[in-house]
Coordinates of N, CA and C and ligand atoms in Angstrom, one line a residue:
X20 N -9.0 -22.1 -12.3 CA -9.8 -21.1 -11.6 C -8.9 -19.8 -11.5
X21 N -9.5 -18.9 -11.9 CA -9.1 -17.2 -11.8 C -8.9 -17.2 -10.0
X22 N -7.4 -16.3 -10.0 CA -7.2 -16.0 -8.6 C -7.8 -14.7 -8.0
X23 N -8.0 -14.6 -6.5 CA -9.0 -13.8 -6.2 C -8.0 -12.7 -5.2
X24 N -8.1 -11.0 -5.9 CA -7.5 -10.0 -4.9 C -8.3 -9.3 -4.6
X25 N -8.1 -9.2 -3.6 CA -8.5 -7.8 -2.5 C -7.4 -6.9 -2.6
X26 N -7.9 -5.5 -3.1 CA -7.5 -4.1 -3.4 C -8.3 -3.2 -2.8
X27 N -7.4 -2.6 -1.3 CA -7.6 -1.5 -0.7 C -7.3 -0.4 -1.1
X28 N -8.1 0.4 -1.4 CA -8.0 1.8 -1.7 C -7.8 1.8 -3.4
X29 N -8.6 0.9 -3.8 CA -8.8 0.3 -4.9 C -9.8 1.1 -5.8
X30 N -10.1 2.0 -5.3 CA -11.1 3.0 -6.2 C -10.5 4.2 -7.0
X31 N -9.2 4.6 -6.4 CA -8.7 5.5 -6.9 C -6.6 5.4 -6.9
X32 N -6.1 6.3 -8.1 CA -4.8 6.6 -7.7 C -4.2 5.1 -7.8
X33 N -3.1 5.0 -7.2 CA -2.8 3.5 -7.4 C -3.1 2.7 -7.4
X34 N -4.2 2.1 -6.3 CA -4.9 1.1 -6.0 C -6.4 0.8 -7.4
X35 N -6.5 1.5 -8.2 CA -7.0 2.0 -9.3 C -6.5 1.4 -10.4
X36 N -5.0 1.6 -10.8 CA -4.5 1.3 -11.3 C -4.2 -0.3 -11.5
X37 N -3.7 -0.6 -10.0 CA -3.3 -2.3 -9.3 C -4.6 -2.9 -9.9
X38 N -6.2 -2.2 -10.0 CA -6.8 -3.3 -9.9 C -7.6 -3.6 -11.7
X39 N -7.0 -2.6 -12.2 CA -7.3 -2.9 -13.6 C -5.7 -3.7 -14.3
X40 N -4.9 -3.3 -13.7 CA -3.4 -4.0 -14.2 C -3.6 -5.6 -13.9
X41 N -4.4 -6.0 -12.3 CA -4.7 -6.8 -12.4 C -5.9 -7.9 -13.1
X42 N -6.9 -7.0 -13.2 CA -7.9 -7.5 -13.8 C -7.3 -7.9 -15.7
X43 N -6.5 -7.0 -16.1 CA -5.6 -7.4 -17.9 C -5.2 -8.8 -17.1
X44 N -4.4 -8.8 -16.0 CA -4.0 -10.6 -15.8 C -5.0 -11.2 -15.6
X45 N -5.9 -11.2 -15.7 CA -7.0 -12.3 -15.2 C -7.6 -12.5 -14.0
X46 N -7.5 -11.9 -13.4 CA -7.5 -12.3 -11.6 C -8.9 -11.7 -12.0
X47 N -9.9 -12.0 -10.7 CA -10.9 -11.3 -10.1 C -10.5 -10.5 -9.0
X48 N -11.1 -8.9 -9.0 CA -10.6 -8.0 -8.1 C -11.5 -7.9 -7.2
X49 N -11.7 -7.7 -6.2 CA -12.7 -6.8 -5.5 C -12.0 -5.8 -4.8
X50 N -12.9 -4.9 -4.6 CA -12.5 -3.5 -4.5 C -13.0 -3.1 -2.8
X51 N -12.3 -3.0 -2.2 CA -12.1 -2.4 -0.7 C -11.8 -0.9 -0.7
X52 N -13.3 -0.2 -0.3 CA -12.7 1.5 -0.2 C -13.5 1.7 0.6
X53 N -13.4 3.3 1.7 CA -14.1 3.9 2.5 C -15.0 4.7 1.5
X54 N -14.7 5.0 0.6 CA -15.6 5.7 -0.3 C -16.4 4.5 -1.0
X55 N -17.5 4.9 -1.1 CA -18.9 4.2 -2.6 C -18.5 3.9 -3.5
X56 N -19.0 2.6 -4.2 CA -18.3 2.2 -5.6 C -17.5 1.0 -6.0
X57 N -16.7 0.6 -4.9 CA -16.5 -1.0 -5.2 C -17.2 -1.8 -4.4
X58 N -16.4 -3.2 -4.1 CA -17.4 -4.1 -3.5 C -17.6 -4.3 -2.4
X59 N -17.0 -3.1 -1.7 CA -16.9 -3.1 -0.2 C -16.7 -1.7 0.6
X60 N -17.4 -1.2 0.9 CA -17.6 0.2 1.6 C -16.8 0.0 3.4
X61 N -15.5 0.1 3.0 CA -14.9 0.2 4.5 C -14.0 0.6 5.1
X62 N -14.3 1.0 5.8 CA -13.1 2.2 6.9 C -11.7 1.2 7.2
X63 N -10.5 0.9 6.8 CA -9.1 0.1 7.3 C -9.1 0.2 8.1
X64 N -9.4 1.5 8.9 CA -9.4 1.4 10.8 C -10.3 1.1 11.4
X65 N -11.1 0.2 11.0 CA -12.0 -0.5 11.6 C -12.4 -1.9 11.6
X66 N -11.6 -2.5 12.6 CA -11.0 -3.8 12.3 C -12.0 -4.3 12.0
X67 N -13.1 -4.7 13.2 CA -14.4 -5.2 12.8 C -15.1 -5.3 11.3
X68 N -14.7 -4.3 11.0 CA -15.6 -4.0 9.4 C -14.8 -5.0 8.7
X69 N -13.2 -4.5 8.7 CA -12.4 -5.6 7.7 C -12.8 -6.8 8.1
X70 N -13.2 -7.4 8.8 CA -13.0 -8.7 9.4 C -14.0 -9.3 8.6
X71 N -15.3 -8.5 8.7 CA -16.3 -9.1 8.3 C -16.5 -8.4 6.8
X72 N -15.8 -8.2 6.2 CA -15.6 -8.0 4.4 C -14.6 -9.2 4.0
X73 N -13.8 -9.2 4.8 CA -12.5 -10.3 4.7 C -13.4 -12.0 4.5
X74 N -14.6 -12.0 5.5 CA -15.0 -13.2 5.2 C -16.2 -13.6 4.4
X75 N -16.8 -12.6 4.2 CA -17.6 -11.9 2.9 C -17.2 -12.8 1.5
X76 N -15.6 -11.8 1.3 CA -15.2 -11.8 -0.2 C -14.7 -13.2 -0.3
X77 N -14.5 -14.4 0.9 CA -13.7 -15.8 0.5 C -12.5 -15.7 0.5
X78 N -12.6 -16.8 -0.6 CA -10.3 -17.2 -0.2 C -10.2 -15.7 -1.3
X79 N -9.0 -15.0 -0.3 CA -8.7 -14.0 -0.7 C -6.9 -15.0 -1.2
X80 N -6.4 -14.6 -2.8 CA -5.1 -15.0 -3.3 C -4.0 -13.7 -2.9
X81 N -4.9 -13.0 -3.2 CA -3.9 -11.4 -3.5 C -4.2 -10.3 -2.8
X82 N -3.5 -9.9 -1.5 CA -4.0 -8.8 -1.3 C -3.0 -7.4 -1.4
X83 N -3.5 -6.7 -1.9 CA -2.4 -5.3 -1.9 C -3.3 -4.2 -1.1
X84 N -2.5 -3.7 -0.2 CA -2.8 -2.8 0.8 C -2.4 -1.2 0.6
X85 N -3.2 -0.9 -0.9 CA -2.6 0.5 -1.2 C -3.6 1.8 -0.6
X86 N -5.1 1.3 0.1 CA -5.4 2.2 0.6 C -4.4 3.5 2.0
X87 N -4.2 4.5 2.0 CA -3.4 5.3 2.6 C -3.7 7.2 2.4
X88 N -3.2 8.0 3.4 CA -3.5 9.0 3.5 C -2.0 9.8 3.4
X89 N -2.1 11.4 2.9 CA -0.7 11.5 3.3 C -0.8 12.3 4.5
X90 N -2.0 12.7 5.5 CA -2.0 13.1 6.5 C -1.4 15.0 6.6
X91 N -1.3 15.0 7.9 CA -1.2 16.8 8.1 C 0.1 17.2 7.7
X92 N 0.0 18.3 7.0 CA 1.5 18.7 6.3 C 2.0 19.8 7.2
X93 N 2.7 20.0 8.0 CA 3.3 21.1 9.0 C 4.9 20.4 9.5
X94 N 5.8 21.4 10.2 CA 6.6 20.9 11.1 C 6.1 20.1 12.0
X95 N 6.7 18.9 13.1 CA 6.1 17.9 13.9 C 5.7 18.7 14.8
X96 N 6.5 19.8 15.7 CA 6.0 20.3 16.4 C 4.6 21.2 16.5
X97 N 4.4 21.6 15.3 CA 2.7 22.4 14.9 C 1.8 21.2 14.7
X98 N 2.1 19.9 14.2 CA 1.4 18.8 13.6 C 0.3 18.5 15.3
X99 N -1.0 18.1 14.9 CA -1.9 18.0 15.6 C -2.0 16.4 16.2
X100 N -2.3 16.2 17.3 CA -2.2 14.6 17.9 C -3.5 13.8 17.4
X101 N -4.4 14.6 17.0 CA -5.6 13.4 16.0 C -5.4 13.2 14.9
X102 N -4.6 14.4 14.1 CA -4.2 14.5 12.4 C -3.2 13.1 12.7
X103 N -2.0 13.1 13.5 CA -1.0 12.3 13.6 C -1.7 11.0 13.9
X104 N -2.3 10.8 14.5 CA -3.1 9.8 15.3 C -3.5 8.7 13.9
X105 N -4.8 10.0 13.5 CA -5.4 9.2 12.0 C -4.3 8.7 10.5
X106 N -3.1 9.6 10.7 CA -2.1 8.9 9.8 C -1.7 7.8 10.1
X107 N -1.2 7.2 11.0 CA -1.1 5.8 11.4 C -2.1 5.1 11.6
X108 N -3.3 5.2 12.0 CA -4.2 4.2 12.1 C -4.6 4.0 10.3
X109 N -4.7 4.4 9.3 CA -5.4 4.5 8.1 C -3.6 3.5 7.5
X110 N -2.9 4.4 7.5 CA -1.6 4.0 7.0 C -1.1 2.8 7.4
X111 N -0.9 2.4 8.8 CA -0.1 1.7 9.6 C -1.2 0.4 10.1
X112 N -2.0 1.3 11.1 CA -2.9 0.3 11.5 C -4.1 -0.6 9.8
X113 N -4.2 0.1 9.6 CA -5.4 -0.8 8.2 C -4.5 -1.7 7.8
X114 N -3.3 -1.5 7.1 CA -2.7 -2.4 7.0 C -2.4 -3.5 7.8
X115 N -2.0 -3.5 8.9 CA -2.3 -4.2 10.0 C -3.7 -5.2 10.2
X116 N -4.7 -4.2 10.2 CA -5.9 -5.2 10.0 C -6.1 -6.1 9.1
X117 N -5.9 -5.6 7.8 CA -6.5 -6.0 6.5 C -5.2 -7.6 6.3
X118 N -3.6 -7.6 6.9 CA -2.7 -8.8 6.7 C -3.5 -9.5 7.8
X119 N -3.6 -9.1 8.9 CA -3.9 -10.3 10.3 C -5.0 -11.2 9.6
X120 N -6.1 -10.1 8.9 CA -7.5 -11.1 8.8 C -7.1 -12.3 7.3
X121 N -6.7 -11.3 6.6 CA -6.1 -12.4 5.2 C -5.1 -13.6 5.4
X122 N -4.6 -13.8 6.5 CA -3.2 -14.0 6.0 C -3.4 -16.0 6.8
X123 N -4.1 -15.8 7.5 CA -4.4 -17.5 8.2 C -4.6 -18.3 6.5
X124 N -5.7 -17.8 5.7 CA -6.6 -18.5 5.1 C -5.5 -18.4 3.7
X125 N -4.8 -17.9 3.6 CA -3.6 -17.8 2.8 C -2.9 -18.8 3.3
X126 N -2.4 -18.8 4.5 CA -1.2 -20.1 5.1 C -2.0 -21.5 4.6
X127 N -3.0 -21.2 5.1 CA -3.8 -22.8 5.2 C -3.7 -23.2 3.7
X128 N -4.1 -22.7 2.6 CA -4.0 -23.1 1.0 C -2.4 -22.7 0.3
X129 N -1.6 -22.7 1.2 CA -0.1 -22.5 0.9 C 0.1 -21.6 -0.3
X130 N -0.4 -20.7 -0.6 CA 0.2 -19.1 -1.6 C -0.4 -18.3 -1.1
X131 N -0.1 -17.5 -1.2 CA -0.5 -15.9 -1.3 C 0.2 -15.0 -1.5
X132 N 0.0 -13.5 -1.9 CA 0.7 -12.5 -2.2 C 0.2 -11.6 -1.7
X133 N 1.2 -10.7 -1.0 CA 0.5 -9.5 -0.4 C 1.6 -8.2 -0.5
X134 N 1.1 -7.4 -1.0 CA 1.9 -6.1 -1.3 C 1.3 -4.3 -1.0
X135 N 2.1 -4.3 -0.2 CA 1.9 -3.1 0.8 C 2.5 -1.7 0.3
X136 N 2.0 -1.2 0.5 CA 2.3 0.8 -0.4 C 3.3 1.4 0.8
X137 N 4.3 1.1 0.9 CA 5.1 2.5 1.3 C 5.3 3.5 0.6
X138 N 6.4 4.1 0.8 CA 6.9 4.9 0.4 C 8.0 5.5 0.6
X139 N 9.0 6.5 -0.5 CA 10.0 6.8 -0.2 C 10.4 7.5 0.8
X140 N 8.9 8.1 1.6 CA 9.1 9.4 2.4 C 9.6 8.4 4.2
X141 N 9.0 6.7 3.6 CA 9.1 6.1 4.6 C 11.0 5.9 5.2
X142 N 11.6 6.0 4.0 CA 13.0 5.2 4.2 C 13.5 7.1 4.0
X143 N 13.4 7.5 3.7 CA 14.3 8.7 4.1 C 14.0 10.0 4.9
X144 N 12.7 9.9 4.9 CA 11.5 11.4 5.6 C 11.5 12.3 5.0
X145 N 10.4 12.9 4.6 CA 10.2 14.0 4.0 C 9.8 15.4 5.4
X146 N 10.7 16.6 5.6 CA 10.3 17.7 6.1 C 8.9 18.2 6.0
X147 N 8.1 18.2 6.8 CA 6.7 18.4 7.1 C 5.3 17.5 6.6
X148 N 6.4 16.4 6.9 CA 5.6 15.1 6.6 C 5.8 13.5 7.1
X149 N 6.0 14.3 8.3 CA 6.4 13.6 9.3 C 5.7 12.3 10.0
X150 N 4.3 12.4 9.8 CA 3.2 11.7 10.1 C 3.2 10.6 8.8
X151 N 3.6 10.5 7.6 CA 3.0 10.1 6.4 C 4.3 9.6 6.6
X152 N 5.8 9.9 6.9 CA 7.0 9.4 6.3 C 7.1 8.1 7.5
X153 N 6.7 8.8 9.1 CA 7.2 7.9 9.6 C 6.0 6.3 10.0
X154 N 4.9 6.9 9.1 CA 4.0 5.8 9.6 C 4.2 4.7 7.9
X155 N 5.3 5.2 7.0 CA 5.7 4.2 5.9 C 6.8 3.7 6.2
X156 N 7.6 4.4 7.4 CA 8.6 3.3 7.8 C 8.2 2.0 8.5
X157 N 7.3 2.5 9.2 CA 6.3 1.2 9.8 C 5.7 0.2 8.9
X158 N 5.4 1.1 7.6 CA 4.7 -0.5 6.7 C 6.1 -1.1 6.2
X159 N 6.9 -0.5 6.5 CA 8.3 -1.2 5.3 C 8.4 -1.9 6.5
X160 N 8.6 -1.7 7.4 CA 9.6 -2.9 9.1 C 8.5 -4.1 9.0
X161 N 6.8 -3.5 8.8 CA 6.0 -4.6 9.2 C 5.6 -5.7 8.0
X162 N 6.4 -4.9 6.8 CA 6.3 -5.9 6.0 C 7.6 -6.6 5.8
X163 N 8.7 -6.3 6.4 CA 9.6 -7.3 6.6 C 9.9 -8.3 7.7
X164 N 9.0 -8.1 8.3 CA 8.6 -8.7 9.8 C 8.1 -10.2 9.2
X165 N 6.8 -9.8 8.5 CA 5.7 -10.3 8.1 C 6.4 -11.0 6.8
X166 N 6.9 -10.9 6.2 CA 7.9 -11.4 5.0 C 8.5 -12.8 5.7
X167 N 9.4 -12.8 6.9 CA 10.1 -13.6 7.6 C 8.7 -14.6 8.2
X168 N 8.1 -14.0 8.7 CA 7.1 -14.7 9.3 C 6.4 -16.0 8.8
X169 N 6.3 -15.6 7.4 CA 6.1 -16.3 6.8 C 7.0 -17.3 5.3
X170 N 7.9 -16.6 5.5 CA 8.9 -17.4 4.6 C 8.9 -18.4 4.1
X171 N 8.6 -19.7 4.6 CA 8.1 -21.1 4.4 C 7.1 -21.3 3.8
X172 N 6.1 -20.2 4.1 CA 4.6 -20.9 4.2 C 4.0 -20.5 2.7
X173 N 4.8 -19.9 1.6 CA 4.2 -20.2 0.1 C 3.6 -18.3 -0.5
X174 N 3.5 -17.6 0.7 CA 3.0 -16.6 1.0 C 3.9 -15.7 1.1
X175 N 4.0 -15.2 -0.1 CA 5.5 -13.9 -0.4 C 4.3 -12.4 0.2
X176 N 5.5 -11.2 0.9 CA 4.7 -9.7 1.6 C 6.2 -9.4 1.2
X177 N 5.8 -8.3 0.2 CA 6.6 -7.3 -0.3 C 5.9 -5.7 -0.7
X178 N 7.1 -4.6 -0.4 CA 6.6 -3.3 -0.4 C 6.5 -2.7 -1.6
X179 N 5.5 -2.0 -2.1 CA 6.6 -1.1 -3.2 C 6.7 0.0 -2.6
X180 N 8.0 1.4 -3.4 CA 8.0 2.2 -2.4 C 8.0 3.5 -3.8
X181 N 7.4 3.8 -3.8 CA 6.8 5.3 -4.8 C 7.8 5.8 -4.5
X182 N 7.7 7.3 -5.5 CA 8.0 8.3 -5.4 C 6.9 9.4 -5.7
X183 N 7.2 10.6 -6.2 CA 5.7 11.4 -6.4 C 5.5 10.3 -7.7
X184 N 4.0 10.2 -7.7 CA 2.7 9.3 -8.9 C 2.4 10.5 -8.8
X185 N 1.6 10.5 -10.0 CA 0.7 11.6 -10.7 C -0.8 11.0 -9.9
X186 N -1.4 11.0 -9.0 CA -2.5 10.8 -8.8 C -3.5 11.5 -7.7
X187 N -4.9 11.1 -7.6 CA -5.4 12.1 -6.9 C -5.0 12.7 -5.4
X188 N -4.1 11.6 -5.1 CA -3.6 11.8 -3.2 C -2.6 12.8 -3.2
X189 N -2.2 13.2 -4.5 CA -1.5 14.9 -4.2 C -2.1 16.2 -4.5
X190 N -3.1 15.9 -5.0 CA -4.2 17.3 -4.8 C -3.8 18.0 -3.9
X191 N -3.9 17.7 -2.7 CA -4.1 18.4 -1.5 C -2.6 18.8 -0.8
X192 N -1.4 18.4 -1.8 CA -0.5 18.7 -1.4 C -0.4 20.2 -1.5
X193 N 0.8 20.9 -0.9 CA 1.3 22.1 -1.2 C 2.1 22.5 -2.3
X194 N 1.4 23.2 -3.2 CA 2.7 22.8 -4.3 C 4.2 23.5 -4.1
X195 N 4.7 23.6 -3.1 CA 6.1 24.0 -2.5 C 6.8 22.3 -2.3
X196 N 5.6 21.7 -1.7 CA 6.0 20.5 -1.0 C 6.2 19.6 -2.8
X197 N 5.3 19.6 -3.4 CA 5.4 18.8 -4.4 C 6.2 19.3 -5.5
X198 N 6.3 20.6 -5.6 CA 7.9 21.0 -6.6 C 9.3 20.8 -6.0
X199 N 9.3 20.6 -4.7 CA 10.4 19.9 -4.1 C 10.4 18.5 -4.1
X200 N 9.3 17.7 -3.8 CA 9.5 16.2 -4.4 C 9.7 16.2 -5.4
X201 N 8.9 16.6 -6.6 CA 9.2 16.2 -7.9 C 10.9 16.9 -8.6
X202 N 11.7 17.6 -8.0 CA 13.0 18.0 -8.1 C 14.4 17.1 -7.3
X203 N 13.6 16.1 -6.8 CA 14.4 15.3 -6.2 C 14.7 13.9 -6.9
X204 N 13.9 13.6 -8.2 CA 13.6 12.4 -8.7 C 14.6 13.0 -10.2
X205 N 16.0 11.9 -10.0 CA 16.8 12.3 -10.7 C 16.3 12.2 -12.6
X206 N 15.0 10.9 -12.7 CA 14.7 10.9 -13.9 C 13.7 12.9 -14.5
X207 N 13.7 13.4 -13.6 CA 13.1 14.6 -14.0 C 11.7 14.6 -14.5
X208 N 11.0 13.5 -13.8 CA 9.5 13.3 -14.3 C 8.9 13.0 -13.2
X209 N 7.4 13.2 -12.9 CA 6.7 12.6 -12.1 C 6.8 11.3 -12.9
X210 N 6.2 10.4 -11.8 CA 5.7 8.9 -12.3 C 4.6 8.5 -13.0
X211 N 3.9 7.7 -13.4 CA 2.7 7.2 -13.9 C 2.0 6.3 -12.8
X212 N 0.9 6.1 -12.6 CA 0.3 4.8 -12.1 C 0.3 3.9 -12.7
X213 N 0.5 4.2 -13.7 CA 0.1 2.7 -14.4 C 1.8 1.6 -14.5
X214 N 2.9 2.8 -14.3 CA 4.4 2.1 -14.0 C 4.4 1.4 -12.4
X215 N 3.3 1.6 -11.7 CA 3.5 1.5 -10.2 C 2.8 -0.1 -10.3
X216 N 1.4 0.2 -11.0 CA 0.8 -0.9 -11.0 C 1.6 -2.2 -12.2
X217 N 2.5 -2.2 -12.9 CA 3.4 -3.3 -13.2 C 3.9 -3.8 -12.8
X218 N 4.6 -3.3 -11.6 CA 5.3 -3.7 -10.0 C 4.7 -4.5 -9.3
X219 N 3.3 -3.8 -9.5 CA 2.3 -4.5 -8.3 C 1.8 -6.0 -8.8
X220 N 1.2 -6.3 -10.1 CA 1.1 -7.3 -11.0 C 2.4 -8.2 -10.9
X221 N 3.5 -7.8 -11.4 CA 4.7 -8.9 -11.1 C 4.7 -9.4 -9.8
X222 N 4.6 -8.6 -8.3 CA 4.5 -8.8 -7.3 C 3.6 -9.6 -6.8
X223 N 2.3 -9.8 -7.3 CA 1.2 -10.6 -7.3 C 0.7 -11.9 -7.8
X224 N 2.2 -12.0 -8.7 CA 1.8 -13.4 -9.5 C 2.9 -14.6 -9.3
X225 N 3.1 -15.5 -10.0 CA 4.2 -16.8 -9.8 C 5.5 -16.3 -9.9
X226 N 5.2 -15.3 -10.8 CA 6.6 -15.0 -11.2 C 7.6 -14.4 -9.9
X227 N 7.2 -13.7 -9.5 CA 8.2 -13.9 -8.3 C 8.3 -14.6 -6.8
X228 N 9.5 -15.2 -7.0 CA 9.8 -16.6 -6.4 C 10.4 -16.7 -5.0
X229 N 11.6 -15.2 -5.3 CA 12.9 -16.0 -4.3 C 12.9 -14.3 -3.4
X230 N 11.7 -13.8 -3.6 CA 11.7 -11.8 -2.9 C 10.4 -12.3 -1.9
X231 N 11.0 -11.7 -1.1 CA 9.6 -12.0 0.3 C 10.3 -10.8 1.3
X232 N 9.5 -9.9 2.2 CA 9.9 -8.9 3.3 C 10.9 -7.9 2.3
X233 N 10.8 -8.0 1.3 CA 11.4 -6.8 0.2 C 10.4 -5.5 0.1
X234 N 11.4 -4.6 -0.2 CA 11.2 -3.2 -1.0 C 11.8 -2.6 -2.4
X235 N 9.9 -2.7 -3.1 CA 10.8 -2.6 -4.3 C 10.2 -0.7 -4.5
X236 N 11.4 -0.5 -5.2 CA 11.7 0.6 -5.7 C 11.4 1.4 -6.8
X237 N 10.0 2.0 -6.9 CA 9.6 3.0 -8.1 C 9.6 4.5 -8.3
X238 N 10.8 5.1 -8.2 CA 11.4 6.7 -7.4 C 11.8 7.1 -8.5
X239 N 11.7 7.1 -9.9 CA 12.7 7.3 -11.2 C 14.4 7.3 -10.6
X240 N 14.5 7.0 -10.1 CA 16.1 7.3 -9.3 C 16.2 7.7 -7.7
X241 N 15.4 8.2 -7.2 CA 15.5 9.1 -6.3 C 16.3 8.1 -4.5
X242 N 15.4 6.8 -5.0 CA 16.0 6.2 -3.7 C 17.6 5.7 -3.8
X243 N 18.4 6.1 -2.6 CA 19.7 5.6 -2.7 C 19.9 4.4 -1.9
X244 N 18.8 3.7 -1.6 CA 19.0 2.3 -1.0 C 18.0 1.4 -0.9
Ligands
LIG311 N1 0.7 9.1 -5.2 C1 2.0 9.1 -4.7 O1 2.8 10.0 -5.1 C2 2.4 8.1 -3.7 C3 3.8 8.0 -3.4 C4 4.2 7.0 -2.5 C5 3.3 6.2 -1.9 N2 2.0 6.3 -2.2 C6 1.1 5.4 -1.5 O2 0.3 4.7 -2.4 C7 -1.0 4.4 -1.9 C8 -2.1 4.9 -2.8 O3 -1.9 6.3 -3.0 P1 -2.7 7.1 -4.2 O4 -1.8 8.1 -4.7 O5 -3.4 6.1 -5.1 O6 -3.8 7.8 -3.3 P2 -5.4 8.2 -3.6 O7 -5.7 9.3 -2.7 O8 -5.5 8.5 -5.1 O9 -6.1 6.8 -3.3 C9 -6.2 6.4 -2.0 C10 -7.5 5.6 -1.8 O10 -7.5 5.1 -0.5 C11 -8.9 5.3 0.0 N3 -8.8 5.4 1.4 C12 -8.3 6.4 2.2 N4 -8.6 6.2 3.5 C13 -9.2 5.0 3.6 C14 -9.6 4.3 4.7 N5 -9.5 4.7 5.9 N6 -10.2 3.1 4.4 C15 -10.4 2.6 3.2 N7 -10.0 3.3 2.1 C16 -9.4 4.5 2.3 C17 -9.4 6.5 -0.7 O11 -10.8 6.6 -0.7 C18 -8.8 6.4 -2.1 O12 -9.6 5.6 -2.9 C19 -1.0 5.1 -0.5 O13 -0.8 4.2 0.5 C20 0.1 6.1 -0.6 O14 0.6 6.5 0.6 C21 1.5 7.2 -3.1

């Protein structure tokens, strides 16, 4: 029997990528977005909705939690208390939803895999992105939390942690902001999605054994830890 993932924010950008890299392995995907077009039309900050998609789609094997926002770009002190508000709830909190409801029905059939989108902005902070950086140090702590939590129980939670990807969630960036990220990545290239979603596929299959509450590292160089 083909194993079964749930891919948030699986319509576009990475999660896009995750769910066709997964589908070449064989898995069955379904697709979790706030936007139209996969198999599930749902807001991450709204627990209720996940809850009742979560029991919907069945034994969930795989979940990757790449739905995320990069939220308001200013100094913290200009930054707005709803803009800030809605980066952690979409970023921090969805993820939060989408592990609590998965993660029983995982213990009980002893495997699972679950792989969570940080980012680099999480482990080091990026200047006027303050909202986005510090609500990916939260998914890195909560997936090493959640890594330990479950250590025994067959069910590996590991991060990956980007650097700039080439994908739709930087549109909206400033391109001051994003000629300074992409000059910080010592290989001198943006990334691919499709390099991010290899990560995500190893991370989601047998093959890794002995990594649980880990961060793995896709920065062309840029992370020093
Ligand atoms: N692209 C990068 O440079 C980069 C770098 C580091 C980390 N990341 C992280 O990778 C993940 C994917 O980013 P991406 O570049 O593919 O972004 P993207 O904007 O291309 O895709 C994000 C997807 O999430 C969905 N989404 C947004 N809010 C949602 C919500 N409330 N409920 C359900 N779905 C929602 C969007 O509709 C979209 O399909 C994010 O968590 C992001 O923070 C991206």
């Amino acid at each position: 029997m083909p194993r079964t993932a749930l891919v948030t924010g699986g319509l576009s950008g990475l999660g896009l990528a995750s769910v066709e890299r997964l589908r070449a392995d064989g898995l069955e995907v379904l697709v979790l977005d706030v936007e139209p077009g996969g198999d599930f039309v749902v807001d991450v900050t709204d627990v209720e909705a996940v809850e009742r998609a979560v029991t919907q789609a069945g034994p969930i094997d795989v979940l990757i939690n790449s739905a995320g926002v990069v939220g308001p770009q200013a100094p913290l002190w200009e930054l707005g208390v709803a803009a800030w508000r809605h980066t952690f709830d979409v970023n921090v909190h969805g993820t939060f939803h989408l592990c609590r409801a998965v993660v029983p029905q995982m213990r009980e059939r002893g495997w699972g895999r679950i792989v969570n989108f940080a980012s680099i902005a999480g482990k080091e902070g990026n200047p006027t992105m303050a909202a986005y950086s510090a609500s990916k140090a939260a998914v890195i702590a909560l997936t090493k939390s959640l890594g330990k939590e479950l250590a025994t129980s067959g069910v590996l939670v590991n991060a990956v942690v980007p650097a700039l990807i080439a994908t739709p969630m930087n549109a909206d960036t400033e391109p001051d902001v994003l000629a300074r990220l992409a000059s910080l990545i010592p290989m001198k290239r943006v990334g691919e999605a499709s390099e991010v979603a290899e990560l995500v596929a190893w991370l989601a299959s047998d093959k890794v054994s002995f990594s649980t509450g880990a961060t793995y590292d896709v920065t062309g160089g840029r992370a020093t830890y």
